[in-house]
Amino acid sequence: MAHVVTASCPEERIVRAVERFRAVLYGRDLRMTSVREAIVRAALEYDGHFHVQELARVLQERGLRDASVATVYRAMPLLVEAGIVQPALVSAGDEQRYEAAFERPHHDHLVCTQCGDVVEFHDEVLETLQRVIAERYGYELTGHVHELLGCCPKCRKKKR
């Protein structure tokens, strides 16, 4: 499943994300650079889950030669801290994947174990059940990662 950078992220949202990122950098005595801002923009515009290498490739295709894999890799913990992206569990490989998180509603993942296709979904019944289970055991939830693994319709059809 190929993912591309899209213009689906409104500019106002990107501006708010850049400001949030700038505040995190300021709190760590780091400065906002044009490459760091471009990383924020590319991460928010990316359609789907991405590896650091994929984001670096997109940035280099945009003409940002200073956006090496190492530069993007070093920026990821800061982007996570700022809430711009979040690590995605997505069981389709060994490399860490990320997805845009800034001002996006919570969702879970359905992952095809054959082809790696990922479906994002939200189900209030599951959300309620998770809260009930946490309460039953005396936990106060602070978050969760939910991933369902299976075989997608296309792959099941191929097997037949």
Coordinates of C-alpha atoms in Angstrom, one line a residue:
M1 CA 0.0 0.0 0.0
A2 CA 1.8 3.2 -1.2
H3 CA 1.4 6.3 0.9
V4 CA 2.0 9.8 -0.4
V5 CA 2.1 13.2 1.0
T6 CA -1.2 14.9 0.6
A7 CA -2.5 18.5 1.1
S8 CA -5.3 17.2 3.3
C9 CA -3.9 18.9 6.4
P10 CA -5.2 22.4 6.7
E11 CA -2.6 25.2 6.9
E12 CA -4.1 26.5 10.1
R13 CA -3.5 23.2 11.8
I14 CA 0.1 23.1 10.5
V15 CA 0.7 26.6 11.8
R16 CA -0.6 25.6 15.3
A17 CA 1.6 22.4 15.2
V18 CA 4.7 24.4 14.2
E19 CA 4.0 26.8 17.2
R20 CA 3.6 23.9 19.6
F21 CA 6.9 22.4 18.3
R22 CA 8.6 25.8 18.6
A23 CA 7.5 25.9 22.3
V24 CA 8.9 22.4 22.9
L25 CA 12.2 23.4 21.3
Y26 CA 12.4 26.6 23.2
G27 CA 11.9 24.7 26.5
R28 CA 14.9 22.6 25.6
D29 CA 17.0 25.6 24.5
L30 CA 16.9 24.4 20.9
R31 CA 16.0 26.6 17.9
M32 CA 13.5 26.1 15.1
T33 CA 15.2 25.6 11.8
S34 CA 13.7 25.5 8.3
V35 CA 14.5 21.8 8.2
R36 CA 12.7 21.1 11.5
E37 CA 9.7 23.1 10.3
A38 CA 9.7 21.1 7.0
I39 CA 9.8 17.9 9.1
V40 CA 6.7 19.0 11.0
R41 CA 4.9 19.9 7.8
A42 CA 5.8 16.6 6.0
A43 CA 4.8 14.5 9.0
L44 CA 1.4 16.1 9.2
E45 CA 0.8 15.9 5.5
Y46 CA 1.9 12.3 5.2
D47 CA -1.0 10.0 4.3
G48 CA -0.7 7.0 6.6
H49 CA 2.0 5.5 8.8
F50 CA 5.6 6.2 8.0
H51 CA 9.2 5.2 8.8
V52 CA 11.9 7.8 9.3
Q53 CA 13.4 6.8 6.0
E54 CA 10.2 7.5 4.1
L55 CA 9.8 11.0 5.7
A56 CA 13.4 11.8 4.9
R57 CA 12.9 10.7 1.2
V58 CA 9.8 13.0 0.9
L59 CA 11.8 15.9 2.3
Q60 CA 14.7 15.3 0.0
E61 CA 12.3 15.0 -3.0
R62 CA 11.1 18.5 -1.9
G63 CA 14.7 19.7 -2.3
L64 CA 15.7 19.7 1.4
R65 CA 19.2 18.1 1.1
D66 CA 19.8 18.9 4.8
A67 CA 16.9 16.6 5.8
S68 CA 19.0 13.4 6.1
V69 CA 17.7 10.2 7.7
A70 CA 19.8 11.1 10.8
T71 CA 18.3 14.6 11.0
V72 CA 14.8 13.3 10.8
Y73 CA 15.6 10.5 13.3
R74 CA 16.9 13.0 15.8
A75 CA 13.8 15.1 15.4
M76 CA 11.3 12.3 16.1
P77 CA 11.5 12.2 19.9
L78 CA 10.9 16.0 19.9
L79 CA 7.9 15.6 17.6
V80 CA 6.5 12.9 19.9
E81 CA 7.0 15.1 22.9
A82 CA 5.2 18.0 21.2
G83 CA 2.3 15.7 20.3
I84 CA 2.9 16.2 16.5
V85 CA 3.3 12.5 15.8
Q86 CA 2.9 9.4 17.8
P87 CA 4.6 6.0 17.5
A88 CA 2.3 3.6 15.7
L89 CA 2.5 -0.1 16.9
V90 CA 1.4 -1.3 13.4
S91 CA 2.8 -4.8 13.3
A92 CA 3.9 -4.7 9.7
G93 CA 7.6 -4.9 10.1
D94 CA 10.5 -4.3 12.5
E95 CA 11.1 -0.6 12.0
Q96 CA 9.3 2.0 14.2
R97 CA 6.5 3.7 12.3
Y98 CA 4.9 7.0 13.2
E99 CA 1.7 8.7 12.3
A100 CA 0.4 12.3 12.6
A101 CA -1.3 12.9 16.0
F102 CA -1.7 16.6 16.3
E103 CA -5.4 17.5 16.6
R104 CA -6.4 14.1 15.3
P105 CA -9.1 12.0 17.1
H106 CA -8.0 8.8 18.8
H107 CA -8.2 5.6 16.7
D108 CA -7.1 2.0 16.7
H109 CA -5.7 -0.2 14.0
L110 CA -6.7 -3.3 12.1
V111 CA -3.6 -4.8 10.4
C112 CA -3.4 -7.5 7.7
T113 CA -0.6 -9.9 8.7
Q114 CA -0.1 -10.9 5.0
C115 CA 0.2 -7.6 3.1
G116 CA 0.6 -5.1 5.9
D117 CA -2.5 -3.1 5.0
V118 CA -3.7 -0.9 7.9
V119 CA -7.3 0.2 8.6
E120 CA -7.8 2.9 11.2
F121 CA -11.0 2.7 13.1
H122 CA -12.8 4.0 16.2
D123 CA -15.4 1.9 18.0
E124 CA -17.1 3.4 21.1
V125 CA -18.1 -0.1 22.3
L126 CA -14.4 -1.1 22.5
E127 CA -13.5 2.2 24.2
T128 CA -16.2 1.7 26.8
L129 CA -15.1 -1.9 27.4
Q130 CA -11.5 -0.8 28.0
R131 CA -12.7 1.7 30.6
V132 CA -14.8 -0.9 32.3
I133 CA -11.9 -3.4 32.4
A134 CA -9.6 -0.8 33.8
E135 CA -12.1 0.2 36.5
R136 CA -12.7 -3.5 37.4
Y137 CA -9.0 -3.8 38.2
G138 CA -8.7 -0.4 39.9
Y139 CA -6.7 1.2 37.1
E140 CA -7.0 4.8 35.9
L141 CA -6.3 4.7 32.1
T142 CA -3.8 7.2 30.7
G143 CA -3.9 5.8 27.2
H144 CA -3.8 2.6 25.2
V145 CA -2.6 1.0 22.0
H146 CA -5.0 -1.3 20.3
E147 CA -4.2 -3.3 17.2
L148 CA -6.2 -6.1 15.7
L149 CA -4.3 -8.6 13.5
G150 CA -5.9 -10.6 10.7
C151 CA -6.1 -11.3 7.0
C152 CA -7.7 -8.7 4.8
P153 CA -10.4 -9.5 2.2
K154 CA -7.9 -9.1 -0.7
C155 CA -5.4 -11.6 0.8
R156 CA -8.1 -14.1 1.7
K157 CA -9.4 -13.9 -1.9
K158 CA -5.8 -14.6 -3.2
K159 CA -5.6 -17.7 -0.9
R160 CA -8.7 -19.3 -2.5

